[in-house]
Amino acid sequence: MLFRILKNSFLKRPKSVFLVFLSIAMGAAVATAFLGIAGEVSHKMALELRSYGANILLEPSAVEGGGFLREEDLPNIKTVFWKYNITGFTPYLFGVAEFSAGDKKERGVVSGTWFNKELAVPGEETTVQGIKVIAPWWDVQGDWPAAADEAIVGAALARRLKIGVGSEVATTARGRTQRFRVSGIVTTGGYEEEQLFAPLVTVQELLQQQGKVSRVLVSALTVPMDDFGKKDPATMSKDEYEKWYCTAYVTAVAKNVEEVMAGSRAKPIWQIASAEGALLNKLNSVMLFLTILALGASATAVSTSLMASMAERSPEIALMKAVGADRFQISAIFIGETLIISVAGGVVGYLLGDQLAEIISRTVFNSTISSPLWLFPTAIISAFVVAIAGSVAPLRRALLVEPVRVLKG
Amino acid sequence: MAPAIIETNGLTRSYGDICALKPLDLQVPEGEWLSVMGHSGSGKSTFMNLVGGLDRPTAGSLKVGGEDLLMLSEDGLARFRREFVGIIFQQHHLVPYLTAVENVMLAQYFHSVPDEAEARSALERVGLGHRLKNRPGELSGGEQQRVCIARAIINSPKLLLGDEPTGNLDHKSTVMVMELLKELRAEERFTVIMVTHNQEVATWGDRTIYLDDGVLVREERMRS
Ligand SMILES: Nc1ncnc2c1ncn2[C@@H]1O[C@H](COP(=O)(O)OP(=O)(O)OP(=O)(O)O)[C@@H](O)[C@H]1O
Ligand SMILES: [Mg+2]
């Protein structure tokens, strides 16, 4: 009977049923879309943030190694346990040199590095590594070095030497001189503007440090530090250590990289790592907050349209009460109606939201996402929550209907 | 005389300053057909709604079928209405989107369990066996009123209340409805209280009371 009442009452008022359905579907769609991309957004934001700087610094340990790391160890970085979390790295070899161009002379730092080097590691996919990968914000006027005798010069240094793209700089160190053609001028906003960057091999030869590097900057995706992550691995039990090692804390990844670079010490660059974690947490809170707001808005819409149809339905409610329906029976009818609409709204909202998430992901992040399994129940539950929250006020009003007043005879 | 099914003592209902029903002492014996007359605004509906458990008195006592209505909660009154009372209004007051048989089943649903066969036979008894699947909008006034009667008697009430049930009907339909009620009462032996403006309708009853400005001014027994 309840079913007959509901069916006929739906057929009788398709417009207001549709309005309620629409409000619920919208709420569920927004919740689905937001929650669906929230995980994706964090991941993508982490990637984007990652591009604003390396977060692990590898240096020669004071004890062993004699002040340098070995270039031949670098490919190992792409074979470690956390290799898929490592988005890029680049080696540096520093030396003090005398630059001269025209009648200008100046002592400064020459830096040998990779710009965008194709790195083939046996058994792994070939990747591109270098400054272009880990520091995409470097603003190079002109071109990146393409030949062994090309270099890019920091903007401040270039200004003082009065050189530009196409100029030549003679660089002298340890009695040897290498002439570089300036392929580009680089602006970074940092200390890099004081240096000259040239291909690693060339600088190794100039400094007579074949096969050596002074430091490596590594960019890795990490999870925000928590209390467990801050524990000293040395004091952990075996199980704890395993768990710690298998969580992508910046310290765990650093330790992992350190193990494959002979004579190295890895240090997390804390400032960036913790700022990132905090930012991602904030971002997630914002998404959650927006989701709750959207659900609140659609509950309000549900409430409004139910309220409106309640005015029209008060004779019917009065009549039901007059023939003996108690509050429970009246509530069952109204809650039954909204729950049925909310199931339909939840399903449609889920389908819409899934598409929406896909579109957002494609337009904003240029990638596709796969929606997690828990999203469907989440959509249905949010539809229920919206329906129940939106029914409270209308139901109260329905229960307050006085048959005598409405059924004046 | 049969025991009283309705017993009021100083029953009063006022709306602010307006006293719609002044203290009323009345006994209605079980099985009686009581007609209530009086000009418009004299308190007939007020009295009816109190007896039917649709409204609460402001003073006095009211016992219906041994139940003290003043002691009942809102849900208790709802239970009283569905188990004890059948009500027929002047305007037909059917649920517009339900068919005739569904409207009858609605009362069964609130009372216990809907039984379509029983609802159908109730409609057959009021002569509407051929209009079971029609919605109220497709029925004439007299037919709608007969659906209301079928609904009112479906749960075998002890008390049948009619607030001008024939007020909107022509003479022929009025006679038809009254005959029907008379037949049903003979079978089911319920007590009837019927508000009416129509002197002729009042004569179908055993006794008529006259209200004026909320006061019972006169009562008249019909010859049997
Ligand atoms: N809800 C209310 N608020 C205030 N006054 C009311 C209310 N309901 C009824 N009254 C007043 O109570 C008095 C009795 O009303 P009631 O409806 O009982 O009259 P009635 O005899 O049924 O009249 P009618 O024959 O026109 O139906 C009237 O004066 C009416 O104005
Ligand atoms: Mg009246």
PDB file of C-alpha atoms in Angstrom, chain A residues 136-261:
ATOM      1  CA  PRO A 136      61.418  23.899 -14.664  1.00  0.00           C
ATOM      2  CA  TRP A 137      61.014  27.424 -13.336  1.00  0.00           C
ATOM      3  CA  TRP A 138      64.455  28.427 -14.569  1.00  0.00           C
ATOM      4  CA  ASP A 139      63.859  31.202 -17.029  1.00  0.00           C
ATOM      5  CA  VAL A 140      66.402  30.839 -19.828  1.00  0.00           C
ATOM      6  CA  GLN A 141      66.735  33.574 -22.401  1.00  0.00           C
ATOM      7  CA  GLY A 142      68.163  31.956 -25.508  1.00  0.00           C
ATOM      8  CA  ASP A 143      68.677  28.196 -25.538  1.00  0.00           C
ATOM      9  CA  TRP A 144      69.790  25.464 -23.203  1.00  0.00           C
ATOM     10  CA  PRO A 145      73.341  24.249 -23.999  1.00  0.00           C
ATOM     11  CA  ALA A 146      73.291  21.728 -26.803  1.00  0.00           C
ATOM     12  CA  ALA A 147      77.021  21.149 -27.295  1.00  0.00           C
ATOM     13  CA  ALA A 148      79.885  20.370 -24.934  1.00  0.00           C
ATOM     14  CA  ASP A 149      81.322  23.882 -25.276  1.00  0.00           C
ATOM     15  CA  GLU A 150      78.064  25.757 -24.693  1.00  0.00           C
ATOM     16  CA  ALA A 151      77.046  27.232 -21.371  1.00  0.00           C
ATOM     17  CA  ILE A 152      74.303  29.253 -19.763  1.00  0.00           C
ATOM     18  CA  VAL A 153      75.295  32.161 -17.606  1.00  0.00           C
ATOM     19  CA  GLY A 154      73.492  33.522 -14.558  1.00  0.00           C
ATOM     20  CA  ALA A 155      71.882  36.883 -15.260  1.00  0.00           C
ATOM     21  CA  ALA A 156      73.870  38.754 -12.560  1.00  0.00           C
ATOM     22  CA  LEU A 157      77.190  37.378 -13.733  1.00  0.00           C
ATOM     23  CA  ALA A 158      76.328  38.109 -17.362  1.00  0.00           C
ATOM     24  CA  ARG A 159      75.483  41.714 -16.504  1.00  0.00           C
ATOM     25  CA  ARG A 160      78.822  42.274 -14.829  1.00  0.00           C
ATOM     26  CA  LEU A 161      80.760  40.602 -17.653  1.00  0.00           C
ATOM     27  CA  LYS A 162      78.658  42.542 -20.167  1.00  0.00           C
ATOM     28  CA  ILE A 163      77.888  39.449 -22.177  1.00  0.00           C
ATOM     29  CA  GLY A 164      74.785  38.200 -23.909  1.00  0.00           C
ATOM     30  CA  VAL A 165      73.556  35.276 -25.946  1.00  0.00           C
ATOM     31  CA  GLY A 166      76.214  34.341 -28.537  1.00  0.00           C
ATOM     32  CA  SER A 167      79.132  35.891 -26.613  1.00  0.00           C
ATOM     33  CA  GLU A 168      82.214  33.892 -25.661  1.00  0.00           C
ATOM     34  CA  VAL A 169      83.532  33.415 -22.127  1.00  0.00           C
ATOM     35  CA  ALA A 170      86.961  32.078 -21.371  1.00  0.00           C
ATOM     36  CA  THR A 171      86.990  30.065 -18.185  1.00  0.00           C
ATOM     37  CA  THR A 172      90.283  29.316 -16.506  1.00  0.00           C
ATOM     38  CA  ALA A 173      90.841  26.912 -13.652  1.00  0.00           C
ATOM     39  CA  ARG A 174      93.971  25.065 -12.490  1.00  0.00           C
ATOM     40  CA  GLY A 175      95.903  26.518 -15.383  1.00  0.00           C
ATOM     41  CA  ARG A 176      93.559  25.171 -18.032  1.00  0.00           C
ATOM     42  CA  THR A 177      91.237  27.310 -20.129  1.00  0.00           C
ATOM     43  CA  GLN A 178      87.963  26.342 -21.736  1.00  0.00           C
ATOM     44  CA  ARG A 179      86.124  28.713 -24.059  1.00  0.00           C
ATOM     45  CA  PHE A 180      82.313  28.579 -23.817  1.00  0.00           C
ATOM     46  CA  ARG A 181      79.793  30.000 -26.220  1.00  0.00           C
ATOM     47  CA  VAL A 182      76.906  31.522 -24.249  1.00  0.00           C
ATOM     48  CA  SER A 183      73.706  29.826 -25.455  1.00  0.00           C
ATOM     49  CA  GLY A 184      71.439  31.416 -22.873  1.00  0.00           C
ATOM     50  CA  ILE A 185      71.136  33.748 -19.898  1.00  0.00           C
ATOM     51  CA  VAL A 186      69.329  32.316 -16.901  1.00  0.00           C
ATOM     52  CA  THR A 187      67.155  34.084 -14.341  1.00  0.00           C
ATOM     53  CA  THR A 188      66.163  32.087 -11.234  1.00  0.00           C
ATOM     54  CA  GLY A 189      65.811  34.648  -8.504  1.00  0.00           C
ATOM     55  CA  GLY A 190      68.487  32.760  -6.536  1.00  0.00           C
ATOM     56  CA  TYR A 191      72.220  32.228  -6.140  1.00  0.00           C
ATOM     57  CA  GLU A 192      72.291  30.455  -9.520  1.00  0.00           C
ATOM     58  CA  GLU A 193      72.358  33.871 -11.181  1.00  0.00           C
ATOM     59  CA  GLU A 194      75.991  34.232 -10.046  1.00  0.00           C
ATOM     60  CA  GLN A 195      77.208  31.041 -11.731  1.00  0.00           C
ATOM     61  CA  LEU A 196      78.074  29.636 -15.103  1.00  0.00           C
ATOM     62  CA  PHE A 197      76.489  26.304 -15.971  1.00  0.00           C
ATOM     63  CA  ALA A 198      78.122  23.995 -18.487  1.00  0.00           C
ATOM     64  CA  PRO A 199      77.796  20.312 -19.363  1.00  0.00           C
ATOM     65  CA  LEU A 200      79.147  18.056 -16.624  1.00  0.00           C
ATOM     66  CA  VAL A 201      81.788  16.294 -18.776  1.00  0.00           C
ATOM     67  CA  THR A 202      83.316  19.548 -19.926  1.00  0.00           C
ATOM     68  CA  VAL A 203      83.599  20.904 -16.416  1.00  0.00           C
ATOM     69  CA  GLN A 204      84.994  17.587 -15.130  1.00  0.00           C
ATOM     70  CA  GLU A 205      87.762  17.862 -17.688  1.00  0.00           C
ATOM     71  CA  LEU A 206      88.414  21.515 -16.981  1.00  0.00           C
ATOM     72  CA  LEU A 207      88.713  20.817 -13.247  1.00  0.00           C
ATOM     73  CA  GLN A 208      90.534  17.526 -13.780  1.00  0.00           C
ATOM     74  CA  GLN A 209      87.853  15.691 -11.792  1.00  0.00           C
ATOM     75  CA  GLN A 210      86.788  13.051 -14.309  1.00  0.00           C
ATOM     76  CA  GLY A 211      83.832  10.947 -13.172  1.00  0.00           C
ATOM     77  CA  LYS A 212      83.227  12.986 -10.057  1.00  0.00           C
ATOM     78  CA  VAL A 213      80.328  15.104  -8.812  1.00  0.00           C
ATOM     79  CA  SER A 214      80.095  17.371  -5.769  1.00  0.00           C
ATOM     80  CA  ARG A 215      76.406  16.958  -5.004  1.00  0.00           C
ATOM     81  CA  VAL A 216      73.151  15.605  -6.365  1.00  0.00           C
ATOM     82  CA  LEU A 217      69.734  17.215  -6.013  1.00  0.00           C
ATOM     83  CA  VAL A 218      66.857  14.725  -6.005  1.00  0.00           C
ATOM     84  CA  SER A 219      63.212  15.512  -6.421  1.00  0.00           C
ATOM     85  CA  ALA A 220      60.877  12.903  -4.916  1.00  0.00           C
ATOM     86  CA  LEU A 221      57.171  12.580  -4.156  1.00  0.00           C
ATOM     87  CA  THR A 222      56.792  12.140  -0.443  1.00  0.00           C
ATOM     88  CA  VAL A 223      54.016  11.929   2.109  1.00  0.00           C
ATOM     89  CA  PRO A 224      53.685  14.625   4.762  1.00  0.00           C
ATOM     90  CA  MET A 225      55.749  13.972   7.858  1.00  0.00           C
ATOM     91  CA  ASP A 226      53.804  12.763  10.866  1.00  0.00           C
ATOM     92  CA  ASP A 227      54.902  11.784  14.342  1.00  0.00           C
ATOM     93  CA  PHE A 228      55.896   8.294  13.271  1.00  0.00           C
ATOM     94  CA  GLY A 229      57.887   9.648  10.342  1.00  0.00           C
ATOM     95  CA  LYS A 230      59.852  11.901  12.689  1.00  0.00           C
ATOM     96  CA  LYS A 231      61.124   9.007  14.800  1.00  0.00           C
ATOM     97  CA  ASP A 232      64.786   8.179  14.527  1.00  0.00           C
ATOM     98  CA  PRO A 233      65.081   4.998  12.410  1.00  0.00           C
ATOM     99  CA  ALA A 234      68.028   3.930  14.544  1.00  0.00           C
ATOM    100  CA  THR A 235      65.753   3.458  17.572  1.00  0.00           C
ATOM    101  CA  MET A 236      63.041   1.507  15.740  1.00  0.00           C
ATOM    102  CA  SER A 237      62.147  -2.144  16.096  1.00  0.00           C
ATOM    103  CA  LYS A 238      62.464  -4.301  12.988  1.00  0.00           C
ATOM    104  CA  ASP A 239      58.748  -4.080  12.211  1.00  0.00           C
ATOM    105  CA  GLU A 240      58.652  -0.369  12.786  1.00  0.00           C
ATOM    106  CA  TYR A 241      61.689   0.123  10.594  1.00  0.00           C
ATOM    107  CA  GLU A 242      60.060  -1.867   7.826  1.00  0.00           C
ATOM    108  CA  LYS A 243      56.904   0.192   8.049  1.00  0.00           C
ATOM    109  CA  TRP A 244      58.922   3.396   8.104  1.00  0.00           C
ATOM    110  CA  TYR A 245      61.017   2.310   5.139  1.00  0.00           C
ATOM    111  CA  CYS A 246      57.874   1.456   3.203  1.00  0.00           C
ATOM    112  CA  THR A 247      56.235   4.819   3.776  1.00  0.00           C
ATOM    113  CA  ALA A 248      57.321   7.548   1.402  1.00  0.00           C
ATOM    114  CA  TYR A 249      58.512   9.927   4.096  1.00  0.00           C
ATOM    115  CA  VAL A 250      61.135  12.251   2.700  1.00  0.00           C
ATOM    116  CA  THR A 251      63.581  10.805   5.225  1.00  0.00           C
ATOM    117  CA  ALA A 252      62.859   7.248   4.107  1.00  0.00           C
ATOM    118  CA  VAL A 253      63.342   8.113   0.446  1.00  0.00           C
ATOM    119  CA  ALA A 254      66.544   9.997   1.301  1.00  0.00           C
ATOM    120  CA  LYS A 255      67.874   6.980   3.190  1.00  0.00           C
ATOM    121  CA  ASN A 256      66.945   4.792   0.234  1.00  0.00           C
ATOM    122  CA  VAL A 257      68.898   6.968  -2.228  1.00  0.00           C
ATOM    123  CA  GLU A 258      71.832   7.311   0.112  1.00  0.00           C
ATOM    124  CA  GLU A 259      72.267   3.542   0.107  1.00  0.00           C
ATOM    125  CA  VAL A 260      72.972   3.406  -3.643  1.00  0.00           C
ATOM    126  CA  MET A 261      75.372   6.346  -3.838  1.00  0.00           C
TER     127      MET A 261
END
